[in-house]
PDB file of C-alpha atoms and ligand atoms in Angstrom:
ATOM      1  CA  UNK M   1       0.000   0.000   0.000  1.00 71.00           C
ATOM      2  CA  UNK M   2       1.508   3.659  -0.958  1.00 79.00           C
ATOM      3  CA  UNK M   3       1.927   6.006   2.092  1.00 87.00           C
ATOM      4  CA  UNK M   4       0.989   9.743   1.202  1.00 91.00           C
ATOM      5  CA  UNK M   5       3.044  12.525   1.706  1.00 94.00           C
ATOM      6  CA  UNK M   6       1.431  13.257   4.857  1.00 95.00           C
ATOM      7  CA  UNK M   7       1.383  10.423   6.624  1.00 94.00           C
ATOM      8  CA  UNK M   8       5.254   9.779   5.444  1.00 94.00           C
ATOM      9  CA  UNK M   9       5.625  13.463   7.542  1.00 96.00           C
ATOM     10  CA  UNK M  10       3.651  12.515  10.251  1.00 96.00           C
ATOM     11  CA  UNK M  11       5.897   9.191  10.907  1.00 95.00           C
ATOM     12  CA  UNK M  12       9.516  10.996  10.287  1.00 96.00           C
ATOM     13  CA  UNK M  13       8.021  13.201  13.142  1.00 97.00           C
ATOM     14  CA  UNK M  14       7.113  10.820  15.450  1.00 97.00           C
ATOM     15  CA  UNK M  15      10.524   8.760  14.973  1.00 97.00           C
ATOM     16  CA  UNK M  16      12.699  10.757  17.129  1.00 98.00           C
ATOM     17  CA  UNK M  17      10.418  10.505  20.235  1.00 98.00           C
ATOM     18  CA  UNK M  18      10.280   6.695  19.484  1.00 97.00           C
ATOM     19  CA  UNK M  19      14.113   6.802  19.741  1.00 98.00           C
ATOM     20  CA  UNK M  20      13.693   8.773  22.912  1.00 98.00           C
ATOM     21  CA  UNK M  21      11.322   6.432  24.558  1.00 98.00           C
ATOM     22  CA  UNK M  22      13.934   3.691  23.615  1.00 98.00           C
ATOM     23  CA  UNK M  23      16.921   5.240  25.214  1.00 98.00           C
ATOM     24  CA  UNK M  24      15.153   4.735  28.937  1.00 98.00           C
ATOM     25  CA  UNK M  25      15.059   1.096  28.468  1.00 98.00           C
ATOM     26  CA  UNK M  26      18.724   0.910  26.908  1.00 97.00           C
ATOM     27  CA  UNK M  27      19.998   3.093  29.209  1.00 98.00           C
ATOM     28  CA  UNK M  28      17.878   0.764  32.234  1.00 98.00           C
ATOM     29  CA  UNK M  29      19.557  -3.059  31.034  1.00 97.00           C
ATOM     30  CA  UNK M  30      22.802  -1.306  32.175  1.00 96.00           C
ATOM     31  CA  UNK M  31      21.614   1.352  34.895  1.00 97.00           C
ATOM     32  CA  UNK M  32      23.570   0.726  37.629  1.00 97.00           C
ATOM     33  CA  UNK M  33      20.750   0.953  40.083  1.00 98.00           C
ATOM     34  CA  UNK M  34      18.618  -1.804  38.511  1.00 98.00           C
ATOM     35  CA  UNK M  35      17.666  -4.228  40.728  1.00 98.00           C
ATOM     36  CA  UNK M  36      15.243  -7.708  41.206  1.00 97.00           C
ATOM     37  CA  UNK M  37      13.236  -4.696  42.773  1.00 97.00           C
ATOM     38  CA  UNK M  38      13.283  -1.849  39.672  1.00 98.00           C
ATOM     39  CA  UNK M  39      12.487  -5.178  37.531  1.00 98.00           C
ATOM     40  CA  UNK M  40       9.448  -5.562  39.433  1.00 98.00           C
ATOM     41  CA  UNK M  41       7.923  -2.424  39.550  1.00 97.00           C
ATOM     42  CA  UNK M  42       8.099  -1.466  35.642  1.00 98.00           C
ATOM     43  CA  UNK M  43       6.790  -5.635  34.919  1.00 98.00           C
ATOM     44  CA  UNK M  44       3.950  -4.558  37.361  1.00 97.00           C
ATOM     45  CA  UNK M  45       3.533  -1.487  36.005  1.00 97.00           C
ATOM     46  CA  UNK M  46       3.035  -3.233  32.478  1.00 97.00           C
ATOM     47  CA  UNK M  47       1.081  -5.280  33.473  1.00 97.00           C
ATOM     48  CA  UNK M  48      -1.240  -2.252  34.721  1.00 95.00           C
ATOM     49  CA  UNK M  49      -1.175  -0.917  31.291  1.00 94.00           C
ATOM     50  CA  UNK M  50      -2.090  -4.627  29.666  1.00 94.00           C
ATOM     51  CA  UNK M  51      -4.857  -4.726  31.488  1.00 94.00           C
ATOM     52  CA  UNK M  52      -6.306  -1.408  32.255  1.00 92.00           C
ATOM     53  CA  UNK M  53      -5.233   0.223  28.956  1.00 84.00           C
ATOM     54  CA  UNK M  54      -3.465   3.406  29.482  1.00 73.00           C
ATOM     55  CA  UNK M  55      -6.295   5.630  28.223  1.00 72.00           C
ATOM     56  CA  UNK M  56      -7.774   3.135  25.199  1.00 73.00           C
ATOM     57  CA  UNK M  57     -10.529   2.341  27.474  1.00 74.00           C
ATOM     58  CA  UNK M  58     -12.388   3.557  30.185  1.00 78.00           C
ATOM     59  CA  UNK M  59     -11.157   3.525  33.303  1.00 78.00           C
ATOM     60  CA  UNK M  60     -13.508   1.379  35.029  1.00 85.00           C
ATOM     61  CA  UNK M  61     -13.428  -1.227  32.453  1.00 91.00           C
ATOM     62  CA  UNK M  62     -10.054  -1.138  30.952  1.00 92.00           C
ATOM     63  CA  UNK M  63      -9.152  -3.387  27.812  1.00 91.00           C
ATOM     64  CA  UNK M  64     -10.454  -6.402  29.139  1.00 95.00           C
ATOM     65  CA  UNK M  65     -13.517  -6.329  30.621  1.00 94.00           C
ATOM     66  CA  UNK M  66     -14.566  -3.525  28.265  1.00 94.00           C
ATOM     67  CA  UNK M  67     -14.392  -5.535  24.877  1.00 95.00           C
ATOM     68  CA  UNK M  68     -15.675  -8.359  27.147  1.00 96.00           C
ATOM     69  CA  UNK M  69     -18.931  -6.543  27.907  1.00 96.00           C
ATOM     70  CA  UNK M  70     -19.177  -5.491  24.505  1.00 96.00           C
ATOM     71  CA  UNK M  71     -19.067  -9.398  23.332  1.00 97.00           C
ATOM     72  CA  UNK M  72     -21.990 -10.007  25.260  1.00 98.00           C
ATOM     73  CA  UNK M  73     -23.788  -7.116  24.000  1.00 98.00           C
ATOM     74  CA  UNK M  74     -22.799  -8.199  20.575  1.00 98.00           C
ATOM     75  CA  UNK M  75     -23.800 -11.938  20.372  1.00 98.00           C
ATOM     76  CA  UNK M  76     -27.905 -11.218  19.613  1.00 98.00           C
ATOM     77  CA  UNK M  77     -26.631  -8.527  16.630  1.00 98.00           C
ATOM     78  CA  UNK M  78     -23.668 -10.913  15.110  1.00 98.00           C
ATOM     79  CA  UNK M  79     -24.602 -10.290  11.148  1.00 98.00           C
ATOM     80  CA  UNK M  80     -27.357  -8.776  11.225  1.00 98.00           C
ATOM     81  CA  UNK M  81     -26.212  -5.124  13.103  1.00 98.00           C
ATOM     82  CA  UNK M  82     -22.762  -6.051  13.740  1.00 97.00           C
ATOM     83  CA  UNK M  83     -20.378  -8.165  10.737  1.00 98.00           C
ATOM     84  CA  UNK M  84     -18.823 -10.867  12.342  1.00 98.00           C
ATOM     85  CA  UNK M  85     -15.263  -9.739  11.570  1.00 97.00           C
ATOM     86  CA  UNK M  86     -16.041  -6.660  13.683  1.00 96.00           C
ATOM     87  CA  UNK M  87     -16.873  -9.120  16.536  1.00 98.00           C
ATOM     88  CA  UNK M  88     -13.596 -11.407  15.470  1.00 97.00           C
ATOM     89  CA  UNK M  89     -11.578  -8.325  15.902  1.00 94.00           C
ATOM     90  CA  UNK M  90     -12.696  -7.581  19.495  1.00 95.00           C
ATOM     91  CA  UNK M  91     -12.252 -10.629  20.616  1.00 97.00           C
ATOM     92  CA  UNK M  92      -8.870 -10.830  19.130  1.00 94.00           C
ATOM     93  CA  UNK M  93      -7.981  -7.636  21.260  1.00 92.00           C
ATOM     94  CA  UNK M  94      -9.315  -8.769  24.096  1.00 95.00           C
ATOM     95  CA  UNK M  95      -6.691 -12.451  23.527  1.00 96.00           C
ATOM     96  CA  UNK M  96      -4.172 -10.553  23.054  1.00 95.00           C
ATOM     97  CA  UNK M  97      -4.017  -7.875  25.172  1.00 94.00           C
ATOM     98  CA  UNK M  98      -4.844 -10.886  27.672  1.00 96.00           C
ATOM     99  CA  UNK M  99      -1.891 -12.717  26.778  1.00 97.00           C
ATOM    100  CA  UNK M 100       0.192  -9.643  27.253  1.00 96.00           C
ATOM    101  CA  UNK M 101      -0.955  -8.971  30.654  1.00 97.00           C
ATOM    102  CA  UNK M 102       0.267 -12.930  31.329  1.00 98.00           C
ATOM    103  CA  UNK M 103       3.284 -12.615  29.911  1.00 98.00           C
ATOM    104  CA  UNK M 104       4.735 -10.084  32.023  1.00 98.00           C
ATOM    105  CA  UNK M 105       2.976 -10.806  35.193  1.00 98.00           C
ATOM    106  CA  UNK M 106       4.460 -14.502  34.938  1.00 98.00           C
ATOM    107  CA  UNK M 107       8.004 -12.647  34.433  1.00 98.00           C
ATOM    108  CA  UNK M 108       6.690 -10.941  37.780  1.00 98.00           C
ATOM    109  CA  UNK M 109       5.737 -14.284  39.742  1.00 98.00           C
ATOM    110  CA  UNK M 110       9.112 -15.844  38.182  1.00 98.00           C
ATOM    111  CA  UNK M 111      11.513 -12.555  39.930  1.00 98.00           C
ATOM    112  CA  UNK M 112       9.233 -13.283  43.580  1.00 97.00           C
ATOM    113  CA  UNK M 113      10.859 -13.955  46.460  1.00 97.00           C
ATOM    114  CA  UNK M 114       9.324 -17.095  48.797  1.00 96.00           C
ATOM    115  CA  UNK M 115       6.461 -15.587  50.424  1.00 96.00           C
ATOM    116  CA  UNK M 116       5.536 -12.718  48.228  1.00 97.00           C
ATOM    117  CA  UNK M 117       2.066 -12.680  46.559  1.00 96.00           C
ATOM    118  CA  UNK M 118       1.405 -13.206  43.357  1.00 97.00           C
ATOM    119  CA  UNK M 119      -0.034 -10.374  41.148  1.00 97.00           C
ATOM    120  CA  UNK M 120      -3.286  -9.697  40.458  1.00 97.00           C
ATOM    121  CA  UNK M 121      -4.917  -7.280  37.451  1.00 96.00           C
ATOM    122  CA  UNK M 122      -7.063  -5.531  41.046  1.00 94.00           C
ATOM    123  CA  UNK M 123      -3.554  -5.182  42.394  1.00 94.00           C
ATOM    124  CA  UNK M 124      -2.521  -3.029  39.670  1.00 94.00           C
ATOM    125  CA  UNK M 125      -5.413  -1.282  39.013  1.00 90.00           C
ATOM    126  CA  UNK M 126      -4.197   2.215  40.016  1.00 83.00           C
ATOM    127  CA  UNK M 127      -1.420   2.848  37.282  1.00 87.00           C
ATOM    128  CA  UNK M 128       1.591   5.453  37.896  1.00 94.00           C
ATOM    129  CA  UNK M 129       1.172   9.129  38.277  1.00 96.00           C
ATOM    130  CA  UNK M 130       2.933   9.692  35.072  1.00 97.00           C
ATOM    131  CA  UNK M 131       0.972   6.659  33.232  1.00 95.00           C
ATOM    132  CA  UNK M 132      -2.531   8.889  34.434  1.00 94.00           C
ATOM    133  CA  UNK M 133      -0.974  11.666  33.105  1.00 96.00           C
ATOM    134  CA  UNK M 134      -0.928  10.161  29.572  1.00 95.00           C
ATOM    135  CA  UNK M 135      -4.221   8.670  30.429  1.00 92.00           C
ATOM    136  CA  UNK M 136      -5.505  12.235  30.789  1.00 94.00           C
ATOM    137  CA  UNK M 137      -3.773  13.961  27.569  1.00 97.00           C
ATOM    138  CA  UNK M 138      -5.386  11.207  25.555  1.00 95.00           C
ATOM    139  CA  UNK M 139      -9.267  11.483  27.023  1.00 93.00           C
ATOM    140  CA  UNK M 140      -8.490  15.641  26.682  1.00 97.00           C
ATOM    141  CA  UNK M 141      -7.701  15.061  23.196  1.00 97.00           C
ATOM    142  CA  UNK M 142     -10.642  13.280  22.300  1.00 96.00           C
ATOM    143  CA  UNK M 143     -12.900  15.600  24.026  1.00 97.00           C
ATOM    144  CA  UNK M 144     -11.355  18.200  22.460  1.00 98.00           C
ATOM    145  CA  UNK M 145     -10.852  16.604  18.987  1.00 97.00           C
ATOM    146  CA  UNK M 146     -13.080  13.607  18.910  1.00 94.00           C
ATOM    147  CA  UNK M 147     -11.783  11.801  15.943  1.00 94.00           C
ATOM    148  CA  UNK M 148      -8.137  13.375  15.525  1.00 96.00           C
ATOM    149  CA  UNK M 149      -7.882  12.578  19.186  1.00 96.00           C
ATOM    150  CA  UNK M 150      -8.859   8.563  18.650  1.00 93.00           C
ATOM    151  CA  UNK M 151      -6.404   8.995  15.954  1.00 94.00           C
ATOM    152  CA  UNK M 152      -3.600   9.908  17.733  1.00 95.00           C
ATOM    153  CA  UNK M 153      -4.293   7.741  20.241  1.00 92.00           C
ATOM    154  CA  UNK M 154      -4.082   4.743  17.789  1.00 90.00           C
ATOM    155  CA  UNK M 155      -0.942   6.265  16.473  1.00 92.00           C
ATOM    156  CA  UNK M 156       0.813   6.216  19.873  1.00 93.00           C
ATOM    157  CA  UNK M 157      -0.288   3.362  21.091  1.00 89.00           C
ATOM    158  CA  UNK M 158       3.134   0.911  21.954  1.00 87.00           C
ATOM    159  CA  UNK M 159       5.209   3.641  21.010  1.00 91.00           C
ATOM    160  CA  UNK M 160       6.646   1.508  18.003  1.00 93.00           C
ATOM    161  CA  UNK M 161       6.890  -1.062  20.114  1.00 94.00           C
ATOM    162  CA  UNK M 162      10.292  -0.114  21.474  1.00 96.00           C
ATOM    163  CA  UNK M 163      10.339  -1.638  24.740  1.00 97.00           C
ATOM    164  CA  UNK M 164       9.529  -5.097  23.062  1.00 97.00           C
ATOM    165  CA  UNK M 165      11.967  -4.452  20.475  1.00 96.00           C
ATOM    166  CA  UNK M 166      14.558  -3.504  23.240  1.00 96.00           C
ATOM    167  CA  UNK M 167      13.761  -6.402  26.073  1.00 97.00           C
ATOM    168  CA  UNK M 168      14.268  -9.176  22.739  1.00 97.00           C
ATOM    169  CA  UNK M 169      17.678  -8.210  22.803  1.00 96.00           C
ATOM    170  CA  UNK M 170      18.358  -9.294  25.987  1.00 97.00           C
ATOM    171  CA  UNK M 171      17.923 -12.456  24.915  1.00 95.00           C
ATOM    172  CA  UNK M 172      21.597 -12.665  24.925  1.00 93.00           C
ATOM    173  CA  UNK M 173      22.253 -11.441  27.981  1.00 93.00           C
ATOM    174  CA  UNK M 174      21.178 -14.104  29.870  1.00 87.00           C
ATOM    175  CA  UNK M 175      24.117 -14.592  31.718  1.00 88.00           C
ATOM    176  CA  UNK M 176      25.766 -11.653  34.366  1.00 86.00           C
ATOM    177  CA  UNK M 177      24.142  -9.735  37.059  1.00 87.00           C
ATOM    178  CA  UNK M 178      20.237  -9.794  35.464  1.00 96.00           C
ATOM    179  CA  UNK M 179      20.388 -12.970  33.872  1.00 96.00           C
ATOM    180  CA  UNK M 180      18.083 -14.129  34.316  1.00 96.00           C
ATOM    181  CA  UNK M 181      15.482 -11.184  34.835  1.00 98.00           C
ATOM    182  CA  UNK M 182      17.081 -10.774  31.446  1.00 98.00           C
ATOM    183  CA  UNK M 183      15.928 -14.408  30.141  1.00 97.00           C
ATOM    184  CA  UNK M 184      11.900 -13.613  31.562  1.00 98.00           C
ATOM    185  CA  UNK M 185      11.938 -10.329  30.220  1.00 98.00           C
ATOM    186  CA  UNK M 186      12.934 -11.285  26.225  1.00 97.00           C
ATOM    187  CA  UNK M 187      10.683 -14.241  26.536  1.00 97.00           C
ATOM    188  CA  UNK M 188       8.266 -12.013  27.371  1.00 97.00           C
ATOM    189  CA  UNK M 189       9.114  -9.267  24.994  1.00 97.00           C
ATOM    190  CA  UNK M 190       8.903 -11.561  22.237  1.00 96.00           C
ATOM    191  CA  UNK M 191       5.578 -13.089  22.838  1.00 94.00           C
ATOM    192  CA  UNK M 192       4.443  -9.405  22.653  1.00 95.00           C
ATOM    193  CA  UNK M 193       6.032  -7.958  19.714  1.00 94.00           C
ATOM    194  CA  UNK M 194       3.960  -9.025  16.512  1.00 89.00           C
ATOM    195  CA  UNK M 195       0.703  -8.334  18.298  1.00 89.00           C
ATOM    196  CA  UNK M 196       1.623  -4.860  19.144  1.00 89.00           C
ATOM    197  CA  UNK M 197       3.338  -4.248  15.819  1.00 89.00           C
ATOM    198  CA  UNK M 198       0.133  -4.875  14.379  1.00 88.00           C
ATOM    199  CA  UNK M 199      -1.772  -2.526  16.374  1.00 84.00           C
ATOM    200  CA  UNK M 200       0.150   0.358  15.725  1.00 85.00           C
ATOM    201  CA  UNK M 201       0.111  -0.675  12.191  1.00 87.00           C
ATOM    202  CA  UNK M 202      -4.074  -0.550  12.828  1.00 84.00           C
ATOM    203  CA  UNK M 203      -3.478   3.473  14.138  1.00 83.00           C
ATOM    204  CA  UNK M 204      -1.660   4.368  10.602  1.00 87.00           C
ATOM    205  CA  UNK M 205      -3.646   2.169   8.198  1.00 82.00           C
ATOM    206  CA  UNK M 206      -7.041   3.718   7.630  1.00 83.00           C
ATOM    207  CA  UNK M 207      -5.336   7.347   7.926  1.00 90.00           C
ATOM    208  CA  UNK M 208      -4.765   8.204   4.435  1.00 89.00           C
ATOM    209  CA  UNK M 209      -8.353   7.087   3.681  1.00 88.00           C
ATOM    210  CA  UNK M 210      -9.538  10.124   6.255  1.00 90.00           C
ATOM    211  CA  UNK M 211      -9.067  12.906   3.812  1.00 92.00           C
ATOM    212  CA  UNK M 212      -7.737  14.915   6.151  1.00 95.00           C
ATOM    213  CA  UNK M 213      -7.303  18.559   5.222  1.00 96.00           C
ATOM    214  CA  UNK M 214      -3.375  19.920   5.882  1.00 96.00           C
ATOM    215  CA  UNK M 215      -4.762  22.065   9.120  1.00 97.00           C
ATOM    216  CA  UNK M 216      -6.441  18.512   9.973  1.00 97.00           C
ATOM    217  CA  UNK M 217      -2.716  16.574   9.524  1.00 97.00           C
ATOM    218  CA  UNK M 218      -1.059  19.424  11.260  1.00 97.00           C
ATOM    219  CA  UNK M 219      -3.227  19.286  14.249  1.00 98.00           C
ATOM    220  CA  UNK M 220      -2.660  15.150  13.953  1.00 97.00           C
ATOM    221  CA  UNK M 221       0.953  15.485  14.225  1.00 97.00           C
ATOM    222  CA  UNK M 222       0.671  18.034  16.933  1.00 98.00           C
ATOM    223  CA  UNK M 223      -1.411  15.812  19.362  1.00 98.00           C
ATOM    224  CA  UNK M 224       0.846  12.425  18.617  1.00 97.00           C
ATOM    225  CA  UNK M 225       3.999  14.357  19.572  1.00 98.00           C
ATOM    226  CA  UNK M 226       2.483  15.562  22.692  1.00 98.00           C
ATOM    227  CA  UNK M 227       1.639  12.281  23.177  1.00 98.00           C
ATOM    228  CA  UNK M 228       4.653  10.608  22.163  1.00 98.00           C
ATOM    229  CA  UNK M 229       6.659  13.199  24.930  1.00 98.00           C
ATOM    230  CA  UNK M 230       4.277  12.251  27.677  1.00 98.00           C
ATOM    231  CA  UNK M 231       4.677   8.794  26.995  1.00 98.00           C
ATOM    232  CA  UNK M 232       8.731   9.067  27.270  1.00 98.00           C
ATOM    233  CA  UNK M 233       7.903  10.379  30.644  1.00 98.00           C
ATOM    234  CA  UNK M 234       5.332   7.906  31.657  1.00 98.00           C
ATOM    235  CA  UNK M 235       8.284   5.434  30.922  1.00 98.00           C
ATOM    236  CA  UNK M 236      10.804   7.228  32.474  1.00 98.00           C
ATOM    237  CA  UNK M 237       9.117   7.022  35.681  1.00 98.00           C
ATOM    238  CA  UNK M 238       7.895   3.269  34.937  1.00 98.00           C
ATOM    239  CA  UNK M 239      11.702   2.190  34.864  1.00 98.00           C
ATOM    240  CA  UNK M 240      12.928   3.998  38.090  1.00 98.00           C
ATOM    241  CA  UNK M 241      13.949   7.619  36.532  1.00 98.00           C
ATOM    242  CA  UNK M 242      17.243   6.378  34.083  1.00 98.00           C
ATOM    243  CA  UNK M 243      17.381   9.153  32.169  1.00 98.00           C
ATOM    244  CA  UNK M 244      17.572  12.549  34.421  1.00 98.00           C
ATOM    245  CA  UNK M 245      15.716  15.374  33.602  1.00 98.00           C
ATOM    246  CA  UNK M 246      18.017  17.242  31.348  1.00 98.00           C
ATOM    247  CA  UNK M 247      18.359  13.637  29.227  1.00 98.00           C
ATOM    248  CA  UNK M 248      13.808  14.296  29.023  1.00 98.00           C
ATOM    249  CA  UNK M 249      13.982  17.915  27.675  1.00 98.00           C
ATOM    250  CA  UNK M 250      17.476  16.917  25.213  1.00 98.00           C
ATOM    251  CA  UNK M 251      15.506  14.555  23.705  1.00 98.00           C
ATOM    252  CA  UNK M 252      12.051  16.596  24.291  1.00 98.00           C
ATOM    253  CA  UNK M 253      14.247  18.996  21.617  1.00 97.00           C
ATOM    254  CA  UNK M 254      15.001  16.400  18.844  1.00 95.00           C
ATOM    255  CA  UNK M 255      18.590  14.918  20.515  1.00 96.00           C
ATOM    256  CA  UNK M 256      17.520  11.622  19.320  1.00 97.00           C
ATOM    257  CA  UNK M 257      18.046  10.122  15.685  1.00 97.00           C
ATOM    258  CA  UNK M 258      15.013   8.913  15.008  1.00 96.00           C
ATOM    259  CA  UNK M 259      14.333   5.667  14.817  1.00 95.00           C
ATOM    260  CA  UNK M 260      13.763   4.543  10.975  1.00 93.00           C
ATOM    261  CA  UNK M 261      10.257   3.148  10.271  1.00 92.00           C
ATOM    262  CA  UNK M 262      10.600  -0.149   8.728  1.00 91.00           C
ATOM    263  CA  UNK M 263       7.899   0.287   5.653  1.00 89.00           C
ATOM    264  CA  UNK M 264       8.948  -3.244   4.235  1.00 89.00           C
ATOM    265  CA  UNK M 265       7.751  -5.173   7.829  1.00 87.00           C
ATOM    266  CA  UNK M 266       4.882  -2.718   7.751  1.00 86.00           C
ATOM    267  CA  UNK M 267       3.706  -3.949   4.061  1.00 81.00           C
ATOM    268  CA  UNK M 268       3.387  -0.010   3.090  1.00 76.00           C
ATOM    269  CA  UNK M 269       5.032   1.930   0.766  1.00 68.00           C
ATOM    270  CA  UNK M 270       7.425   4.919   1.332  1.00 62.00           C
TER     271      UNK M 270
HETATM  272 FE1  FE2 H 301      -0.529  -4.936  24.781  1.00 55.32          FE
HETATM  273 FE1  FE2 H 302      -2.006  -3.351  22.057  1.00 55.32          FE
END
């Protein structure tokens, strides 16, 4: 599929926030004040956000129980109000973001220490300061700019998957000081990499097809970056503060090369 102009501009300015939400987990392998501890807190933390969605659902529901509810509610309509690929595609969400959540919160049980309790989606209900702050900036933007907003929102989600990307490499690094938090954490990565791929792919495809006006793409990109900035903080503070403050506003300024989109994995044209 051929990517317009626009949406080639919109990606080359989102790339060097991806980068920057990268460097916190590259700099954190290596931090020297990662611990079993640090591990545990950003694994529960992501767990929060597998289960509770990070502002793509409400809050009370979060991305499980809400496309579970709406399953029920669509079972009497299946082909005749609602196509059944619509109701295969919720569903799928709700497997995968499912399988997710598992993933890391068995890396979680795996890191425990005899005696400590297991986790639980109720136990990580109440996400991070900084992960409600994103949370907020997305249900503003809707409000404020009801489809742009869901746009954007689409567009950010996973962040180009850069934690994923960055725990698979620590495949080899299972031996040393993490080892084998290292070993959990790429097995984990790994299982969740293609799935969330494919949902950011599902925020870009569909976006040329908008006919968006050039005010309409401006005010697109605008919203994602704020987005994508809030989001390097949200994991900033999800991995114990690696990069300091002056690192956030460097790469807040463009420090980063950005990362480069990979069109061919993405099946769209440049
Ligand atoms: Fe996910
Ligand atoms: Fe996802």
């Amino acid at each position: 599929m051929a990517v317009s102009a626009n949406l080639t501009k919109l990606i080359d300015a989102a790339a060097p926030f991806w980068a920057g939400e990268a460097e916190v987990f590259q700099t954190y392998w290596d931090w020297p004040r990662r611990s079993r501890e640090t591990d545990r807190r950003w694994l529960a933390y992501q767990c929060s956000k597998e289960v509770w969605g990070s502002g793509l659902a409400p809050l009370d529901k979060g991305i499980f129980l809400g496309p579970a509810e709406e399953l029920i509610a669509a079972f009497p309509k299946i082909d005749t109000e609602i196509d059944r690929h619509k109701v295969l595609d919720i569903a799928e969400g709700l497997y995968a973001e499912f399988a997710h959540y598992c993933a890391f919160a068995d890396a979680y049980d795996a890191l425990a220490l005899p005696g400590e309790p297991k986790l639980t989606p109720h136990m990580v209900k109440i996400a991070w300061k900084e992960d409600r702050d994103l949370t907020e900036l997305r249900f503003a933007h809707r409000r404020e700019h009801p489809r742009l907003g869901q746009r954007a929102t689409h567009f950010t989600e996973g962040g180009y998957c850069t934690l994923f990307s960055a725990g698979m490499t620590l495949k080899d690094r299972a031996s040393g000081p993490h080892g084998r938090a290292n070993a959990l954490i790429a097995e984990a990565c790994r299982k969740v990499y293609d799935d969330e791929f494919g949902h950011m792919l599902k925020g870009i495809v569909g976006l040329d097809g908008e006919g968006l006006t050039e005010a309409e793409w401006k005010l697109l990109a605008d919203i994602s970056i704020a987005q994508l900035k809030a989001r390097i903080i949200m994991r900033n503070a999800q991995f114990s503060r690696p990069l300091s403050e002056a690192r956030v506003q460097e790469i807040f300024a463009g420090a980063c090369a950005p990362i480069e989109f990979d069109y061919e994995r993405a099946k769209l044209a440049a």
